[in-house]
XYZ file of C-alpha atoms in Angstrom:
257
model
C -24.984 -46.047 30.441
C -27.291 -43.827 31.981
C -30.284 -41.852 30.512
C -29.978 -38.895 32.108
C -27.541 -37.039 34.843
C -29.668 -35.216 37.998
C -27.027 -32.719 39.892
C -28.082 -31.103 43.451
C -26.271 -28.066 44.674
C -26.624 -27.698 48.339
C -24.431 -26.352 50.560
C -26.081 -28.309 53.873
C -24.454 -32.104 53.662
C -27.226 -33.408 55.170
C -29.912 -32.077 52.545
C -27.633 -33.030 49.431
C -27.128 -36.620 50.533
C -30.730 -36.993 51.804
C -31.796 -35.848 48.311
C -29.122 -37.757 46.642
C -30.636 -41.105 48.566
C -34.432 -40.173 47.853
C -33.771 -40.165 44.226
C -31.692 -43.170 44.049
C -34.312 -45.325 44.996
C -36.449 -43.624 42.778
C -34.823 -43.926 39.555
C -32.947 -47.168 40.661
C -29.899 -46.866 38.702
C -31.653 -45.266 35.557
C -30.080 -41.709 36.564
C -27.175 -40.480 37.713
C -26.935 -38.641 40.362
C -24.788 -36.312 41.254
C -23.878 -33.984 43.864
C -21.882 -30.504 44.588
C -21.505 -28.369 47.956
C -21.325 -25.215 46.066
C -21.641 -23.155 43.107
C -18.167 -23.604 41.831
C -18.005 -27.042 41.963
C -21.211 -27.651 40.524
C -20.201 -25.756 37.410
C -16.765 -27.487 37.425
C -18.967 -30.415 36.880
C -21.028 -28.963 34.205
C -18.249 -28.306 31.979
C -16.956 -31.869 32.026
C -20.128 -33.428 32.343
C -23.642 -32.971 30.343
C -26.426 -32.033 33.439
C -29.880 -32.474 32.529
C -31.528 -31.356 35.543
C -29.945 -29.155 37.971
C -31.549 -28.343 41.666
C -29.601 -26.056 43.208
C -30.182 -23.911 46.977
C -30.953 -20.171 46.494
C -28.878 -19.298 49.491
C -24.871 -20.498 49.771
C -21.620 -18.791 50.594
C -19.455 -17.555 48.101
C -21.990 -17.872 45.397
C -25.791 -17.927 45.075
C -27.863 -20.368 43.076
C -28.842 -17.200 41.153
C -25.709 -16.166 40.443
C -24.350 -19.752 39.822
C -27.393 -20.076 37.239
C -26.201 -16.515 35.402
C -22.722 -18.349 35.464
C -23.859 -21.184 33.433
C -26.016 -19.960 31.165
C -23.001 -17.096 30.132
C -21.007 -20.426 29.403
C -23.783 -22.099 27.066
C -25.030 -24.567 29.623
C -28.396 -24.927 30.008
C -30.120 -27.814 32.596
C -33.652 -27.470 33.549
C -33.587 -26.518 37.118
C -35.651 -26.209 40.156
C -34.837 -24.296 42.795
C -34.795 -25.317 46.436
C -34.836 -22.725 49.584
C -35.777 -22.965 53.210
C -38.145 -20.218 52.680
C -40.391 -18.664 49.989
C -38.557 -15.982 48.174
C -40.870 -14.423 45.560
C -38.712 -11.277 44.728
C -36.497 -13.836 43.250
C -39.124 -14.909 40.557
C -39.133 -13.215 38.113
C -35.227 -13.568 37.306
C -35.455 -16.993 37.867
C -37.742 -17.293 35.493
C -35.552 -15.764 32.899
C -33.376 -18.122 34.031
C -35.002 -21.260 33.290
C -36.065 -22.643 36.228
C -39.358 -24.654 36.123
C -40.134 -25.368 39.466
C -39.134 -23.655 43.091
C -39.023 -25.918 46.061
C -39.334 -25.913 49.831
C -37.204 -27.326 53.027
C -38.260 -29.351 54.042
C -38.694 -31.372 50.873
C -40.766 -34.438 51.072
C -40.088 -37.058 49.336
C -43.165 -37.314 47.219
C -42.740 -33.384 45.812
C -39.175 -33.788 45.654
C -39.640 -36.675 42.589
C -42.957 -34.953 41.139
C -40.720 -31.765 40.719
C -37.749 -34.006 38.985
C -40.065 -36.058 36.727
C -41.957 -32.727 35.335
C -38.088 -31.071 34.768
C -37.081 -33.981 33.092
C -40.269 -33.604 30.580
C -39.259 -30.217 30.006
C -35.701 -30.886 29.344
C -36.722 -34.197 26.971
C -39.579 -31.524 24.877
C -36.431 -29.143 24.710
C -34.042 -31.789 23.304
C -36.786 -32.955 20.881
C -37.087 -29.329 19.924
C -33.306 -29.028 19.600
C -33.011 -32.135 17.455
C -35.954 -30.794 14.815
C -33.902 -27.660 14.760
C -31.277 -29.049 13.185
C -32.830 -31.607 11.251
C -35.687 -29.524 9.422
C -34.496 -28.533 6.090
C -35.599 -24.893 5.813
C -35.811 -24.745 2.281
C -38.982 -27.663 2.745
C -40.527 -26.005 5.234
C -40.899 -22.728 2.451
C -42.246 -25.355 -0.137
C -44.685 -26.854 2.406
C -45.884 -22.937 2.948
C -45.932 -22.088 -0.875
C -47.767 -25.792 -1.999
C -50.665 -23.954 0.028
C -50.744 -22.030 -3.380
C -49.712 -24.247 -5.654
C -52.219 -26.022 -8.517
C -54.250 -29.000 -7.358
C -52.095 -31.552 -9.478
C -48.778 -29.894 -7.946
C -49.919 -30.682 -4.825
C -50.834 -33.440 -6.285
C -47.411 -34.448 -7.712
C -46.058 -33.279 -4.302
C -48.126 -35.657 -2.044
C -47.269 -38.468 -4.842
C -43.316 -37.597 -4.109
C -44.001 -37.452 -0.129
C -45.235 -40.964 -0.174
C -43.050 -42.906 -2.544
C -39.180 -42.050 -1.880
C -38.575 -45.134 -1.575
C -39.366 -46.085 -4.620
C -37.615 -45.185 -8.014
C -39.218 -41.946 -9.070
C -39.127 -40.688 -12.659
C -40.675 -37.538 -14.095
C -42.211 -39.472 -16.419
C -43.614 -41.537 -13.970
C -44.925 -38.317 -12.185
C -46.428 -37.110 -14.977
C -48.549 -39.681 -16.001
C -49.944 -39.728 -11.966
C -51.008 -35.923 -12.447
C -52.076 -36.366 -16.380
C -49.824 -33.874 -17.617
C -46.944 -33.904 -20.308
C -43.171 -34.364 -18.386
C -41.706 -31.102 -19.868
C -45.119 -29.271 -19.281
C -44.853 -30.830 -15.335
C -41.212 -30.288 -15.183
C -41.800 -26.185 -16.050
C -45.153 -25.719 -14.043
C -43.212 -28.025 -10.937
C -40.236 -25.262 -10.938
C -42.276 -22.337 -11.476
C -44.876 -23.339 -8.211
C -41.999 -25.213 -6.147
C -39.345 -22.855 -6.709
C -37.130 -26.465 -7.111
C -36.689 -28.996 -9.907
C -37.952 -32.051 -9.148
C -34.845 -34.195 -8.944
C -33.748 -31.387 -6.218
C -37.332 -31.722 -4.314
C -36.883 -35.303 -4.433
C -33.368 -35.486 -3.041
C -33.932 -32.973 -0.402
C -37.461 -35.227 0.763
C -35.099 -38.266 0.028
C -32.221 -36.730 2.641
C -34.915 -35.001 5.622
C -36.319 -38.829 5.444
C -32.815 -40.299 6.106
C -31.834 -37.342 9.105
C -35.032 -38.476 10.760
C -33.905 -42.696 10.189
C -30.832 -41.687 11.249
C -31.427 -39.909 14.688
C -34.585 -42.421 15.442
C -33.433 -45.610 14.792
C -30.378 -47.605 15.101
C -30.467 -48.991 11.321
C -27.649 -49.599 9.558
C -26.635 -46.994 6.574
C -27.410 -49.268 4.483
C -30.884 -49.912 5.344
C -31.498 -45.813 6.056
C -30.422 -45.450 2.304
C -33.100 -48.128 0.978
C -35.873 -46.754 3.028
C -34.938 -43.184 1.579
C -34.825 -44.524 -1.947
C -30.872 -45.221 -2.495
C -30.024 -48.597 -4.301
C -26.654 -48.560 -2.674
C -25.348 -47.094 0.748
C -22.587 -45.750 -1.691
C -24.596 -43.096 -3.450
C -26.688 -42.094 -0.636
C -23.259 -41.282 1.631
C -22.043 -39.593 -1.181
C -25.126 -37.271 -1.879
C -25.795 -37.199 1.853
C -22.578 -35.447 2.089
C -22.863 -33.158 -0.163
C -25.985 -31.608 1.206
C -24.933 -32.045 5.260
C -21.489 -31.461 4.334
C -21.389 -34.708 7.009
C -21.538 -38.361 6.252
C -24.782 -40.251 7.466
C -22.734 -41.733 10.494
C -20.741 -38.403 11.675
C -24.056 -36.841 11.193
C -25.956 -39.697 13.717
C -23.117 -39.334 16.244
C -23.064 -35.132 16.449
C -26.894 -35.126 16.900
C -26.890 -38.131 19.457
């Protein structure tokens, strides 16, 4: 299986292959690496296969690497790329820019700039994917608690930081309340009114955002994800994890991965 797919795009045989060989024997088998004689193939490639990093010639016939780029992105696709002419073409800049592309290369391409250029793309493209994954995995309605406990009393925040740090555990109000020194029903009230969520709903939502990040991190077994986020039994935590993600925790693994 390989970590991540490299695609060049050059219409001169010669350059794609000699590219193709320098970064074989760089990433010796980690990679795959792939290559395209033109803009239509190359995005005939891109729809069946996931690129990560795309370096692609300005000039070719039939299409440009501009235009191939414009192509791509109107289709959703989005490599980091670096773009590779035989002589410097700053008018093309700032487009390419607003295209994506990180770094701009030029023929002849050593050897030693040539792998620089693809290890700082594939950076960018692994800070993107990060970026991607805490998209989808931040639960929004947190992130406005986190903002509003700025606010909130001392022994809320408190109560809060108490929660954060023992999902795993079996967490009563009770239990809560005698951490902050307050009376439950008093705690329960002044916890809605300053949270804007009861506490069983704060603590299932913390207990769930703990088990998204187990789940795309690690390899555990459900079971274990549902201990470490405070379920007795894988059971109950697939049934509550679905009704929040609408997903269970394995479908859920396998569309982020």
């Amino acid at each position: 299986m390989y970590a991540k797919t490299i695609l060049i795009v050059d219409d001169e045989p010669r350059t794609r292959q000699g590219m193709k060989k320098m970064l074989d024997q760089w990433c010796d088998g980690s990679c795959r690496i792939m290559i395209a004689a033109d803009g239509e193939e190359a995005i005939e490639i891109m729809r069946k296969q996931h690129v990560h990093v795309l370096l692609t010639d300005i000039h070719m016939p039939e299409m440009s690497g501009l235009t191939m780029l414009r192509n791509i992105r109107e289709h959703g696709l989005s490599p980091v790329v670096i773009l590779i002419s035989a002589y410097s073409e700053f008018g093309y800049a700032q487009e390419a820019i607003r295209l994506g592309v990180v770094n701009y290369l030029l023929k002849p391409i050593s050897k030693t700039d040539l792998i620089a250029a693809v290890e700082v793309a594939l950076q960018v493209e692994e800070k993107q994917t990060r970026a991607i994954i805490v998209e989808k995995v931040v639960d929004n309605r947190l992130v406005q608690v986190n903002e509003q406990s700025q606010t909130a009393t001392e022994r809320i925040r408190s109560a809060l930081y108490y929660i954060d740090t023992h999902l795993e555990e079996e967490l009563t109000l009770k239990e809560l309340a005698d951490h902050v020194h307050l009376n439950p029903s008093y705690l329960s009230v002044l916890f809605k009114e300053q949270v804007h969520l009861t506490f069983s709903e704060y603590v299932t939502r913390q207990r769930i955002q703990r088990a998204k990040e187990l789940l795309i991190s690690t390899s555990l077994p459900v079971g274990d994800i549902a201990e470490q986020s405070g379920y007795r039994t894988a059971k109950y935590f697939i049934k509550i994890f679905k009704e929040i993600e609408g997903v269970t925790p394995s479908s859920y693994r396998k569309s982020i991965h």
